[in-house]
PDB file of C-alpha atoms in Angstrom:
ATOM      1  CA  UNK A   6      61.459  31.828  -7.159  1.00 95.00           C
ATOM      2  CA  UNK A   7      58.303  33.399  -5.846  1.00 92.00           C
ATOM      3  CA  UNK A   8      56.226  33.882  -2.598  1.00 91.00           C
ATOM      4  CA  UNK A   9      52.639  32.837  -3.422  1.00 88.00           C
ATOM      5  CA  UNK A  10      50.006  35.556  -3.298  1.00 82.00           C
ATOM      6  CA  UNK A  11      49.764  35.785  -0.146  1.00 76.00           C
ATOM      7  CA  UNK A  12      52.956  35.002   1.127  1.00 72.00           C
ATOM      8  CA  UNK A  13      54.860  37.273   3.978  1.00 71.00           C
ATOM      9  CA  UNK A  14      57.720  38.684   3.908  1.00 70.00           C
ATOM     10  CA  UNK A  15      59.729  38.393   6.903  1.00 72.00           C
ATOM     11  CA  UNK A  16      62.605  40.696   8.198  1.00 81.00           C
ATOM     12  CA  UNK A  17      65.656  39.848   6.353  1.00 85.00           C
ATOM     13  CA  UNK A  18      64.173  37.857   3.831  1.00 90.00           C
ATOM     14  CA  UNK A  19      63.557  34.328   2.534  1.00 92.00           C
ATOM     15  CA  UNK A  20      66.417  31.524   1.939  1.00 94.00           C
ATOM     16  CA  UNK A  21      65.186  29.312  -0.390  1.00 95.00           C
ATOM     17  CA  UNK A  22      67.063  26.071  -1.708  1.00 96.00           C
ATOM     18  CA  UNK A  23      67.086  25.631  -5.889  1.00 96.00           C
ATOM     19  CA  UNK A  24      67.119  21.222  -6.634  1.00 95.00           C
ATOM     20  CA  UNK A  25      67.949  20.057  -9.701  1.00 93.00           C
ATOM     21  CA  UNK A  26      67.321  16.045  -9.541  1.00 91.00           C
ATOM     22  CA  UNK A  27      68.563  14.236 -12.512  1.00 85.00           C
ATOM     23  CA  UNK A  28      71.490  12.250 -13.707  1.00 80.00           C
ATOM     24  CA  UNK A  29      73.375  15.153 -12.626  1.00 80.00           C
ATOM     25  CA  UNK A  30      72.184  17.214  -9.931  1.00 85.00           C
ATOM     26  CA  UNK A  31      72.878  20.027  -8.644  1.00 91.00           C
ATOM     27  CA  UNK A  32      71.640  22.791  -6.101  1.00 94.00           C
ATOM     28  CA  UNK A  33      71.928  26.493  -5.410  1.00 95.00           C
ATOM     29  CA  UNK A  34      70.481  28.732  -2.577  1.00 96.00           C
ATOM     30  CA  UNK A  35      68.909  32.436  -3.334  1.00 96.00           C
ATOM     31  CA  UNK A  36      67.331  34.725  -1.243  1.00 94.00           C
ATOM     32  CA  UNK A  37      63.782  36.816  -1.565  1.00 93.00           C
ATOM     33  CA  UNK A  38      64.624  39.576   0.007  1.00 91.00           C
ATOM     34  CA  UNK A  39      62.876  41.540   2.845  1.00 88.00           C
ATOM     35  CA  UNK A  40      59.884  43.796   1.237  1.00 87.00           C
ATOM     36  CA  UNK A  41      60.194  42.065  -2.216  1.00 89.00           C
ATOM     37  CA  UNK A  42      57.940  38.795  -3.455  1.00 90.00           C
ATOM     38  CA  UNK A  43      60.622  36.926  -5.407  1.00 93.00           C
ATOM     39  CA  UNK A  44      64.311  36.526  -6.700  1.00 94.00           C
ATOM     40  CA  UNK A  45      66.005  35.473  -9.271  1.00 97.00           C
ATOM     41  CA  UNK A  46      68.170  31.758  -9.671  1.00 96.00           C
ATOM     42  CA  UNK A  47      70.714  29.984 -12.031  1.00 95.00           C
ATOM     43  CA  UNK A  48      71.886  26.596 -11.332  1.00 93.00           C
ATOM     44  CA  UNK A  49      74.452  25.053 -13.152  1.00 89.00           C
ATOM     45  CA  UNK A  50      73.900  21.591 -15.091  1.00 87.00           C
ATOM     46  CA  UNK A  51      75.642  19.553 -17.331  1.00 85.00           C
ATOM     47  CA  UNK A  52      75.190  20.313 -20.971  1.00 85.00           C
ATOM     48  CA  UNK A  53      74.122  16.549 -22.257  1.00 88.00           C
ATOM     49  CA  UNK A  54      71.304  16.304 -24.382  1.00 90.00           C
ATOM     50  CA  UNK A  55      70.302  13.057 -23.197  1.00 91.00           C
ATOM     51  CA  UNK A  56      69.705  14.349 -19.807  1.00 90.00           C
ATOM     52  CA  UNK A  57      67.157  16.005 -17.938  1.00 92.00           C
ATOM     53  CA  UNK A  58      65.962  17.058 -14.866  1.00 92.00           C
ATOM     54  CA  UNK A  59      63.237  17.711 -12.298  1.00 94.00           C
ATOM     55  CA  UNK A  60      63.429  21.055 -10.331  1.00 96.00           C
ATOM     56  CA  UNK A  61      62.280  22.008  -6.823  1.00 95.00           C
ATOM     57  CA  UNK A  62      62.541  24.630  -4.439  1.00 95.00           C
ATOM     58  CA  UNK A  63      61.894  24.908  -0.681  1.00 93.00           C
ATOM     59  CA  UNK A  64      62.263  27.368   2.441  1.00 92.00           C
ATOM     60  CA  UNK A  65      65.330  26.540   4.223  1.00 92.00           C
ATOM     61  CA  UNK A  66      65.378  27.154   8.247  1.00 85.00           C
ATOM     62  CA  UNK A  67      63.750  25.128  10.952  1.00 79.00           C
ATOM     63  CA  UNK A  68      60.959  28.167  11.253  1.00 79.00           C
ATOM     64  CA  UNK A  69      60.505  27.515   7.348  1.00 80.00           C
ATOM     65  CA  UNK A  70      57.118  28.233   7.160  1.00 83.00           C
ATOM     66  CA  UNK A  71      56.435  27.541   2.805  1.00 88.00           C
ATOM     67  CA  UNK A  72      56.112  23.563   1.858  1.00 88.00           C
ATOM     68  CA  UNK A  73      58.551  22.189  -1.210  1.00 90.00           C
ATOM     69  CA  UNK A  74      57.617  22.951  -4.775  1.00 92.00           C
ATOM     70  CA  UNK A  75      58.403  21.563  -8.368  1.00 95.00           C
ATOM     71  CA  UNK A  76      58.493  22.829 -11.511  1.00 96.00           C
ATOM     72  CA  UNK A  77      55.590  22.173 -13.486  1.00 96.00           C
ATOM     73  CA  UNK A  78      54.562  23.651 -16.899  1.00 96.00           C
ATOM     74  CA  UNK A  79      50.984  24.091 -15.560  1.00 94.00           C
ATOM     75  CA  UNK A  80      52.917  25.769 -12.146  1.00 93.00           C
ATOM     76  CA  UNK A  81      54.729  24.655  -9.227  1.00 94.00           C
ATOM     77  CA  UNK A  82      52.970  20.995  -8.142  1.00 91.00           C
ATOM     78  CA  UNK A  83      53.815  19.704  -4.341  1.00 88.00           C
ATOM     79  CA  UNK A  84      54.516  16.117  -5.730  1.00 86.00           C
ATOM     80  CA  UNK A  85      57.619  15.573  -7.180  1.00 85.00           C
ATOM     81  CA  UNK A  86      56.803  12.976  -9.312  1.00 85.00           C
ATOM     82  CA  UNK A  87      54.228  15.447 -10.737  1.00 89.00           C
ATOM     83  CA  UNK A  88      57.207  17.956 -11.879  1.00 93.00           C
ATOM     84  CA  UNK A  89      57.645  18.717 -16.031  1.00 96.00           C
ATOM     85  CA  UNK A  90      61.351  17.709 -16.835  1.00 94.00           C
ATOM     86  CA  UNK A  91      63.542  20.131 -18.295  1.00 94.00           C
ATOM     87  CA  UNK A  92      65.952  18.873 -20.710  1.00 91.00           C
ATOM     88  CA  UNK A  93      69.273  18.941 -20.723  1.00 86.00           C
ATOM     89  CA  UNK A  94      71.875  20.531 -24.209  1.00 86.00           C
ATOM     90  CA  UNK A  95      70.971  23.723 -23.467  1.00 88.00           C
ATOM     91  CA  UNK A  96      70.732  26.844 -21.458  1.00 91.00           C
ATOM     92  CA  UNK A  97      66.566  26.536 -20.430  1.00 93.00           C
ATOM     93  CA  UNK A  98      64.519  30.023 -18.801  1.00 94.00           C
ATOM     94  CA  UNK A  99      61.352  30.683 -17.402  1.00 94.00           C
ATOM     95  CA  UNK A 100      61.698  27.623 -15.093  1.00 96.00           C
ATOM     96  CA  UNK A 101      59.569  29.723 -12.444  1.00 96.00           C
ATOM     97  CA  UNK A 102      58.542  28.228  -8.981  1.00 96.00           C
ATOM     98  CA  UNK A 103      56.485  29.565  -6.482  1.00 94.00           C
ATOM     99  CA  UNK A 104      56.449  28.598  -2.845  1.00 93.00           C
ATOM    100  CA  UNK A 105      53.488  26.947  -1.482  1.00 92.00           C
ATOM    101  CA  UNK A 106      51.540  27.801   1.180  1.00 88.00           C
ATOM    102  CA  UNK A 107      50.295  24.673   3.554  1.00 85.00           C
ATOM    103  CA  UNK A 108      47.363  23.519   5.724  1.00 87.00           C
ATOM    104  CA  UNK A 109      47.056  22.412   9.504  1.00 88.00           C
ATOM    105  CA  UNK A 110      46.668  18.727  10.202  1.00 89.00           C
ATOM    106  CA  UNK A 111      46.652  18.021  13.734  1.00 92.00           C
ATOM    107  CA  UNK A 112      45.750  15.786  16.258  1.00 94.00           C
ATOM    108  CA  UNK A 113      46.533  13.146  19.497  1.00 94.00           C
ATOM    109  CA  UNK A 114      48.208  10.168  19.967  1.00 92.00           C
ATOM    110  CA  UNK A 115      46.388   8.457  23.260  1.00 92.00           C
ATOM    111  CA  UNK A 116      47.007   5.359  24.619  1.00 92.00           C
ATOM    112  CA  UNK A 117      44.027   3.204  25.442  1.00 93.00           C
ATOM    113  CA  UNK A 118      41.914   4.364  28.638  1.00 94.00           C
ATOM    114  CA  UNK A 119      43.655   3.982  31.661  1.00 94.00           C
ATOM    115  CA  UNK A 120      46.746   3.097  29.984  1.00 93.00           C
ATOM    116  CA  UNK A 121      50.184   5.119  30.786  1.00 94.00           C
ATOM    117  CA  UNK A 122      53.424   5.223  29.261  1.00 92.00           C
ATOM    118  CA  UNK A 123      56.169   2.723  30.804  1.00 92.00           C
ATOM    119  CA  UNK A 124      59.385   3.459  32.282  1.00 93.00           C
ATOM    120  CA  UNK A 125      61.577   4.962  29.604  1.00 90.00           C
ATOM    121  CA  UNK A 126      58.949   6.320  27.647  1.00 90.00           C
ATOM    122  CA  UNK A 127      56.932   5.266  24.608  1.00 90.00           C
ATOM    123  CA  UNK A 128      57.738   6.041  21.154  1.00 91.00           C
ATOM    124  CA  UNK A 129      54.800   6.352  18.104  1.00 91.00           C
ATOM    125  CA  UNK A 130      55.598   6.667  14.217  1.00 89.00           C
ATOM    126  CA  UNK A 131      52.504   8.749  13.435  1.00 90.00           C
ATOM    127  CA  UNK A 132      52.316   8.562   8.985  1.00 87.00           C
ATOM    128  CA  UNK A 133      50.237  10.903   7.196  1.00 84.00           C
ATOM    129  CA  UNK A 134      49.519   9.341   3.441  1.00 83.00           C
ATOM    130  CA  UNK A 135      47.814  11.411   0.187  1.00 84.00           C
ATOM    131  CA  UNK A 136      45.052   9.100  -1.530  1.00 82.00           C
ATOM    132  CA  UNK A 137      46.882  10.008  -4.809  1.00 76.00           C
ATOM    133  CA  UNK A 138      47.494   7.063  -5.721  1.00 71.00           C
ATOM    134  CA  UNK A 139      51.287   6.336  -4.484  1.00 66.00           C
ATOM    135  CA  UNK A 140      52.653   3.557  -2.300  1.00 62.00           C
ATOM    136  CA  UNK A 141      54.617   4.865   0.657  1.00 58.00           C
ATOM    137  CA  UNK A 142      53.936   7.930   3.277  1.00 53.00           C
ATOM    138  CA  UNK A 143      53.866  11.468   2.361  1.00 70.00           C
ATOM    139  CA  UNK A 144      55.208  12.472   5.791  1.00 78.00           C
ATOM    140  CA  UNK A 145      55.936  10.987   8.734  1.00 81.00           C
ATOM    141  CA  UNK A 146      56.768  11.881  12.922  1.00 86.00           C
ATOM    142  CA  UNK A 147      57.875  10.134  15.556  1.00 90.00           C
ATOM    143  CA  UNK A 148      56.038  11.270  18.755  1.00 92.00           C
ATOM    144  CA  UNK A 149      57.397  10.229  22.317  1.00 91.00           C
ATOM    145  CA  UNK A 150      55.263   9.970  25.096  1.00 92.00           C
ATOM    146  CA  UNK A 151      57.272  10.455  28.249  1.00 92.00           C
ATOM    147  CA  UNK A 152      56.907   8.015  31.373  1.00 94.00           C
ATOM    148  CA  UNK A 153      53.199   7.913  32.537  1.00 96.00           C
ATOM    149  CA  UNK A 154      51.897  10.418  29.764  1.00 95.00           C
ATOM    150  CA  UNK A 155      48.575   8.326  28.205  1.00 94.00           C
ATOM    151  CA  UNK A 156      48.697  11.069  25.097  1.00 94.00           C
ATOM    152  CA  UNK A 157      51.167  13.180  22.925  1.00 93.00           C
ATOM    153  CA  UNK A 158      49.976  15.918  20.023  1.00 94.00           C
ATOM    154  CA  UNK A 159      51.185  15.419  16.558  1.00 92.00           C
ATOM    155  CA  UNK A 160      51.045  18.222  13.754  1.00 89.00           C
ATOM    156  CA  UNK A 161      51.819  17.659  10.068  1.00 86.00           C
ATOM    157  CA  UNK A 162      51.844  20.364   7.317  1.00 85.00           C
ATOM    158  CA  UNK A 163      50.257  19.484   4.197  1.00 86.00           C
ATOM    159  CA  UNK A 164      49.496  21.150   0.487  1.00 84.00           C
ATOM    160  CA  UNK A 165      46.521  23.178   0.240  1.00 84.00           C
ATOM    161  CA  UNK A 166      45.438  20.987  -2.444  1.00 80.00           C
ATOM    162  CA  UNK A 167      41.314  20.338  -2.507  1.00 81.00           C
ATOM    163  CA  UNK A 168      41.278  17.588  -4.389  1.00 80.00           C
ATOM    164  CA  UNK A 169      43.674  15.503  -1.570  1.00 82.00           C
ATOM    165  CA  UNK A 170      42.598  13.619   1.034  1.00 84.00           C
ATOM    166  CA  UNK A 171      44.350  12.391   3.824  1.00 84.00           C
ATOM    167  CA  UNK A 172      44.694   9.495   5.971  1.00 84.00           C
ATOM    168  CA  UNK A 173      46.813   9.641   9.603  1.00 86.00           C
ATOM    169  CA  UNK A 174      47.922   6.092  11.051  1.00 84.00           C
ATOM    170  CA  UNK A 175      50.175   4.860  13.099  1.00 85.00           C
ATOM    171  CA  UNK A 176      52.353   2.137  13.504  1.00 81.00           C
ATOM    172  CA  UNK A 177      55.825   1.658  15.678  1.00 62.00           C
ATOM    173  CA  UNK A 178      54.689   1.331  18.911  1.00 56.00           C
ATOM    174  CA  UNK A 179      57.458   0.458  20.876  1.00 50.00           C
ATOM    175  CA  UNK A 180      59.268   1.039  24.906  1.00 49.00           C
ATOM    176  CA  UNK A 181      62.395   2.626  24.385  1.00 44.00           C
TER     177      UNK A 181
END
């Protein structure tokens, strides 16, 4: 597992989780060390030939600051459904992931003018979806806005992919 080019490293290093999705998964957690740019992984799978499986890595930690990879033979994709399988019956190597850095989406939730938050609050399901061509949200937040607040920021964390767009909606609005 590797930081991307120009990743940081910070003091005491990097815990990242190793995913492998399949019939039989199975997960491991290594650690880039402070000063260094990767580390190396095993994870253990069953040995049947008929199987195979997709493998990911992210940053574990709340202040992870590196977005989820997958194993791809062209290099690490964000999508999972974009990962290269690796199949099963025998030991595989050079299954190399990077970390990925993201980009900044942010913005405001605002009630109409003059509107406020009721007693209790206000609660909005703010979805961010690729135009990649999949049904369902990338990423999603709830954001709250607290009795008589007319607004609430929302921030997402998306791929640094240039050929992505993005569309933010919302959706949810209900008192709680």
């Amino acid at each position: 597992v590797t930081l991307p080019a120009d990743g940081k490293e910070p003091a005491g290093g990097i815990p990242v989780r190793v995913n492998a999705k399949g019939q039989y998964g199975n997960s491991t957690t290594v650690n880039i060390p402070e000063n260094a740019t990767s580390a190396p992984y095993a994870i253990a799978v069953v040995p049947d030939p008929s199987a195979s499986w997709q493998i990911g890595c992210s940053e574990e930690g709340d202040d992870a600051t590196y977005l989820s990879g997958y194993y791809n033979t062209a290099g690490t994709t964000w999508f999972w459904d974009w990962a290269t399988p690796v199949p099963g019956g025998a030991d595989r190597s050079n299954i190399n992931l990077t970390l990925l850095v993201g980009k900044t989406i942010t913005g405001t939730v605002s009630l109409p003018a003059g509107q406020k938050a009721p007693a209790g609050g206000l609660s909005i399901e703010v979805i961010l979806d690729p135009d990649i061509g999949i049904d369902g949200a990338y990423h999603w937040t709830t954001v709250t806005l607290a009795e008589g607040e007319a607004s609430a920021p929302y921030t997402f964390t998306v791929p640094d992919d240039p050929e992505t767009f993005w569309t933010v909606r919302y959706s949810g609005l209900s008192e709680d």
